[in-house]
Coordinates of C-alpha atoms in Angstrom, one line a residue:
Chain A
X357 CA -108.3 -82.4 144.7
X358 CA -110.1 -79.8 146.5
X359 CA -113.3 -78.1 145.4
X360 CA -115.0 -74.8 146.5
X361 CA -117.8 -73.8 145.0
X362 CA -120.1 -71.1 145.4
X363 CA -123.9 -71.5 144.2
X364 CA -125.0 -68.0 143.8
X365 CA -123.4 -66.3 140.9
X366 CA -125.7 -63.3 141.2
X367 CA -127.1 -61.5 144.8
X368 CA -128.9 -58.5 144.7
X369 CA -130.1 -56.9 147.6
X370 CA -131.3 -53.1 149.0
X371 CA -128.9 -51.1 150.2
X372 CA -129.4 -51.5 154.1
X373 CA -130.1 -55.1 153.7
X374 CA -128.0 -57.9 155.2
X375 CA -126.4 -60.6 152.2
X376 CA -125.0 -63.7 152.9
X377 CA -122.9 -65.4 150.1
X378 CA -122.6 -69.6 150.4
X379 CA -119.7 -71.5 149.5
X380 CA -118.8 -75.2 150.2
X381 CA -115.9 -77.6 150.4
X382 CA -114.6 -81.1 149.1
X383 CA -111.2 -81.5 151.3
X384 CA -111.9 -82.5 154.7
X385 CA -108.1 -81.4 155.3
X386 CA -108.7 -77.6 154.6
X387 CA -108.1 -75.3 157.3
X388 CA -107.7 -71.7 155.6
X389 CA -110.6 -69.9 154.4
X390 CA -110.6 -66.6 152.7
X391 CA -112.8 -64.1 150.9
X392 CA -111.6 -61.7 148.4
X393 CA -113.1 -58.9 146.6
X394 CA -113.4 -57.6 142.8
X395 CA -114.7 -54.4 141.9
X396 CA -115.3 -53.6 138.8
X397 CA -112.2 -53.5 136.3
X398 CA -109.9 -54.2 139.3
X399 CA -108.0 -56.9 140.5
X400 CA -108.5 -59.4 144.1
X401 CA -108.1 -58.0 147.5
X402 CA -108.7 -59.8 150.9
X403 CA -111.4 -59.2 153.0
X404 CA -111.6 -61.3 155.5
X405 CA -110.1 -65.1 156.6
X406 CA -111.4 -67.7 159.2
X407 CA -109.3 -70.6 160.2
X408 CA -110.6 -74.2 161.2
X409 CA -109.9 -73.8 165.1
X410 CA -112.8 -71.1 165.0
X411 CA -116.4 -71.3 163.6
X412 CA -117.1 -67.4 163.4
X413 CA -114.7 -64.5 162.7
X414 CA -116.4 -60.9 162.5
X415 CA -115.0 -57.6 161.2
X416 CA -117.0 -54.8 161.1
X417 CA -119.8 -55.5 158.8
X418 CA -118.3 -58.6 157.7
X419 CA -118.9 -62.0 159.5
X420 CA -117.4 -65.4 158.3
X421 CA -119.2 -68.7 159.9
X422 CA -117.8 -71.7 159.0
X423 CA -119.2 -75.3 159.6
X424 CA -116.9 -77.8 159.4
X425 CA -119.3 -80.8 159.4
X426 CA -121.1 -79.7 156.8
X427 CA -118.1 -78.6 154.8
X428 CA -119.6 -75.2 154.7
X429 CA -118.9 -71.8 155.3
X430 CA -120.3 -68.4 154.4
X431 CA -120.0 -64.7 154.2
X432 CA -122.4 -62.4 156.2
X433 CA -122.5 -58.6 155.2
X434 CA -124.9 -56.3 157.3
X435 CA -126.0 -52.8 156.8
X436 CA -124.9 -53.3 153.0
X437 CA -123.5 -50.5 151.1
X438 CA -123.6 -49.9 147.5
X439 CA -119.4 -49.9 147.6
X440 CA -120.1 -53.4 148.7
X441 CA -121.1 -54.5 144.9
X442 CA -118.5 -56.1 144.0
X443 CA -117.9 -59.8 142.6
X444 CA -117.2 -62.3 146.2
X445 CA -114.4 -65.0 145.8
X446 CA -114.7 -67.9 148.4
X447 CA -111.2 -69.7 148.9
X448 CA -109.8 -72.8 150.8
X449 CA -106.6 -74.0 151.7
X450 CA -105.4 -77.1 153.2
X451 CA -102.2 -75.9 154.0
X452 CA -99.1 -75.4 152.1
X453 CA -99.3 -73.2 149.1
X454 CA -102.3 -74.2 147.3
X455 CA -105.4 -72.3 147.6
X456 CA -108.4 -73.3 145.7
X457 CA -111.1 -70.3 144.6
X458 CA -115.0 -70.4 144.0
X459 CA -116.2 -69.3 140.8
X460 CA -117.6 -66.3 142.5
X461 CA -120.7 -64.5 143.5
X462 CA -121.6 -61.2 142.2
X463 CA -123.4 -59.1 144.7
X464 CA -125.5 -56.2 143.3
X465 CA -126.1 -53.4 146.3
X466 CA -129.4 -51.0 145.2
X467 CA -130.2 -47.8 146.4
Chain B
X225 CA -96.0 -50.3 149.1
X226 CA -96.8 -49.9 145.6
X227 CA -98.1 -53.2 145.8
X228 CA -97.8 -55.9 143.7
X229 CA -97.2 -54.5 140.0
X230 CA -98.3 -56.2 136.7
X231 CA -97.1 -55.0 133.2
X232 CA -98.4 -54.2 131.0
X233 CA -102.0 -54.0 132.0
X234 CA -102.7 -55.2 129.0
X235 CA -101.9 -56.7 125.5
X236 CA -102.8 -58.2 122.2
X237 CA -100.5 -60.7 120.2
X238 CA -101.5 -62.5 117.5
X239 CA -101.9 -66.1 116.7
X240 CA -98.7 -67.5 117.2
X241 CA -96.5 -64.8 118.8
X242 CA -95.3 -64.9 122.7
X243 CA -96.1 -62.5 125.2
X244 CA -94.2 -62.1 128.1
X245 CA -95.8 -60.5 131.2
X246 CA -94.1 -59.4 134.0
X247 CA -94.6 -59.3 137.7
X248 CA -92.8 -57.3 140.7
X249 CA -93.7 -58.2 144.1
X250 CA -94.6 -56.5 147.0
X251 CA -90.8 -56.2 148.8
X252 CA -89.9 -58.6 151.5
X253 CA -92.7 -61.2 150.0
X254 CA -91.0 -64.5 149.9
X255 CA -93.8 -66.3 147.8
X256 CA -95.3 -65.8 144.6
X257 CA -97.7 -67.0 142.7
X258 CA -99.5 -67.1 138.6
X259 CA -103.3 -67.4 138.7
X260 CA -105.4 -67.1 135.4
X261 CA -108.7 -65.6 135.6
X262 CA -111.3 -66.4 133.0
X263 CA -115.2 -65.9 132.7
X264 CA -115.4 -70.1 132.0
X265 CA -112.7 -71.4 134.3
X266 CA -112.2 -69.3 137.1
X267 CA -109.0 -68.4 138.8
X268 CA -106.7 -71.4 137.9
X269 CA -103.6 -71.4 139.8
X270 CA -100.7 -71.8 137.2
X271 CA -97.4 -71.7 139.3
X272 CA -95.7 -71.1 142.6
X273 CA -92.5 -69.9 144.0
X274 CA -90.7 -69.9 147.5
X275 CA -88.2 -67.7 147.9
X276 CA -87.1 -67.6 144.4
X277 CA -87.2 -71.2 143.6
X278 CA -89.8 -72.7 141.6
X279 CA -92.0 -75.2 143.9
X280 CA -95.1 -76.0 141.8
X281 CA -95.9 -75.6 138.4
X282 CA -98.7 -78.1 137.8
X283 CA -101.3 -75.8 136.2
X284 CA -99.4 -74.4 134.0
X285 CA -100.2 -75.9 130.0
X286 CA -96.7 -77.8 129.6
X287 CA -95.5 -77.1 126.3
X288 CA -95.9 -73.0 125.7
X289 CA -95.7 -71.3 129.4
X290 CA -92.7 -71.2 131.6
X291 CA -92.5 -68.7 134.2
X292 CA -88.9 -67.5 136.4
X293 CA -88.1 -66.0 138.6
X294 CA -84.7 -64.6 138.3
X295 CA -84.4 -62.2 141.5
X296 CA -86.3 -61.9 144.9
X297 CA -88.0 -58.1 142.5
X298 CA -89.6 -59.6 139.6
X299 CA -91.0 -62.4 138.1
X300 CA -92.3 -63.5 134.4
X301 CA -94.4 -65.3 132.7
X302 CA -93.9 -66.3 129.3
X303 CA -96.3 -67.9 126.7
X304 CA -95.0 -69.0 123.4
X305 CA -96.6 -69.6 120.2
X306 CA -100.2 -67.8 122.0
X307 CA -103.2 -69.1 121.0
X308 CA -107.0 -67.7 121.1
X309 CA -107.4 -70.1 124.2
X310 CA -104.9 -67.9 125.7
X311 CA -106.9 -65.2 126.4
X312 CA -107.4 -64.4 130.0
X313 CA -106.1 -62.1 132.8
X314 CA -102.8 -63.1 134.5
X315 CA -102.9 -62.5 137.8
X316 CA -99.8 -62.4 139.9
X317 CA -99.7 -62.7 144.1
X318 CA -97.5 -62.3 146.5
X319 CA -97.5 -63.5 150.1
X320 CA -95.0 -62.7 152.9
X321 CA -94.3 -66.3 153.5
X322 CA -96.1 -69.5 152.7
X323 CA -94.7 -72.5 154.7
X324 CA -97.5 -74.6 156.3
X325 CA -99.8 -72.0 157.0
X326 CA -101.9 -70.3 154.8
X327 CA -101.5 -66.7 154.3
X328 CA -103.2 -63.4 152.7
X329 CA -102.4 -63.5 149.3
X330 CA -102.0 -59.6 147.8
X331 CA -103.2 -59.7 143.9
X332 CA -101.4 -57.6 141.3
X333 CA -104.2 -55.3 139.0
X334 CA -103.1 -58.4 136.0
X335 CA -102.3 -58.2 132.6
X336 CA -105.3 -58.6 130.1
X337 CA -104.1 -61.1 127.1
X338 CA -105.7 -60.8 124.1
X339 CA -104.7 -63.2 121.8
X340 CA -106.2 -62.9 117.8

């Protein structure tokens, strides 16, 4: 079955700084990608998607690049913010209902 | 939109005893889904339902969890006999439809299960 996985469990950048968080893929067939968020002693929420027939997706501060070939993709946050620490889930889906997550990457914004 | 609502937020059972969390979804939602979140595994997806009906329940340990689904408002997840292996956070997710594209999944706060 499908595997994401993410190889930084901890980030820690200057607030200002630009982070980029890595995650990578087994199943050539996937075609969803999202990224959810986790503060601290709260639950998931989305925060950005990119699907297969695209290879970047921005939104605001937040840019998604994906590379097929490599079975790669990645998130990109500029100008970062200390609200932005906060634990990063990668996700992919191949369709249908089943969405397999990273293990996560906690990113650590200093002043 | 309250969102998606977990109770309780959390609770402690010991060795043994069932817990049974429940799970509203956001209204209009037609999919749902369990996910289990610990510090070891991960997020694990445990179960999935369409419209009501139950569609996939392949991560789900066989003999102690069942999960229903009784109307389109809530949904609950039941663990029998809980062990200390048991401890995690349930997460339930809703989704306003899930056919054969992908869609943002909306996560409950979850219900922490402490099991002595």
């Amino acid at each position: 079955g499908e595997k994401v996985e993410q190889h930084q469990s901890t980030l820690s950048v200057r607030e200002g700084d630009s982070a980029v968080i890595n995650c990578t893929y087994t199943d050539t067939a996937s075609s969803y990608f999202p990224w959810y968020k986790q503060e601290a002693g709260k639950s998931l929420h989305f925060v950005i998607d990119i699907r297969s027939n695209v290879d970047r997706k921005q939104s605001q501060r937040l840019t998604v690049l994906l590379d097929k070939k490599a079975k790669r993709f990645s998130l990109h946050i500029t100008a970062t913010q200390p609200e932005d620490s906060a634990i990063y889930f990668c996700a992919a889906s191949a369709g249908g209902y089943k969405v397999v997550f990273g293990s996560g990457t906690r990113l650590l914004v200093s002043p | 939109n309250a969102g998606v609502i977990q109770t309780p937020r959390h609770k402690v059972t010991g060795k043994g005893q069932e817990a049974t969390l429940w799970c509203e979804p956001i209204s209009g939602h037609s999919a749902v889904f369990w996910y289990r979140q610990t510090i070891v595994q991960g997020l694990e997806f445990l179960t999935y339902f369409r419209n009501q009906a139950p569609i996939d329940d392949s991560g789900m340990p066989k003999e102690r969890f069942s999960a229903q689904m009784p109307n389109q408002s809530h949904s609950t997840l039941k663990i029998q006999s809980t062990q200390p292996q048991d401890s995690a956070v349930y997460l339930c997710a809703s989704s306003l439809e899930w056919g054969v594209r992908a869609e943002t999944l909306y996560f409950g706060s979850g219900t922490r299960l402490t099991v002595l």
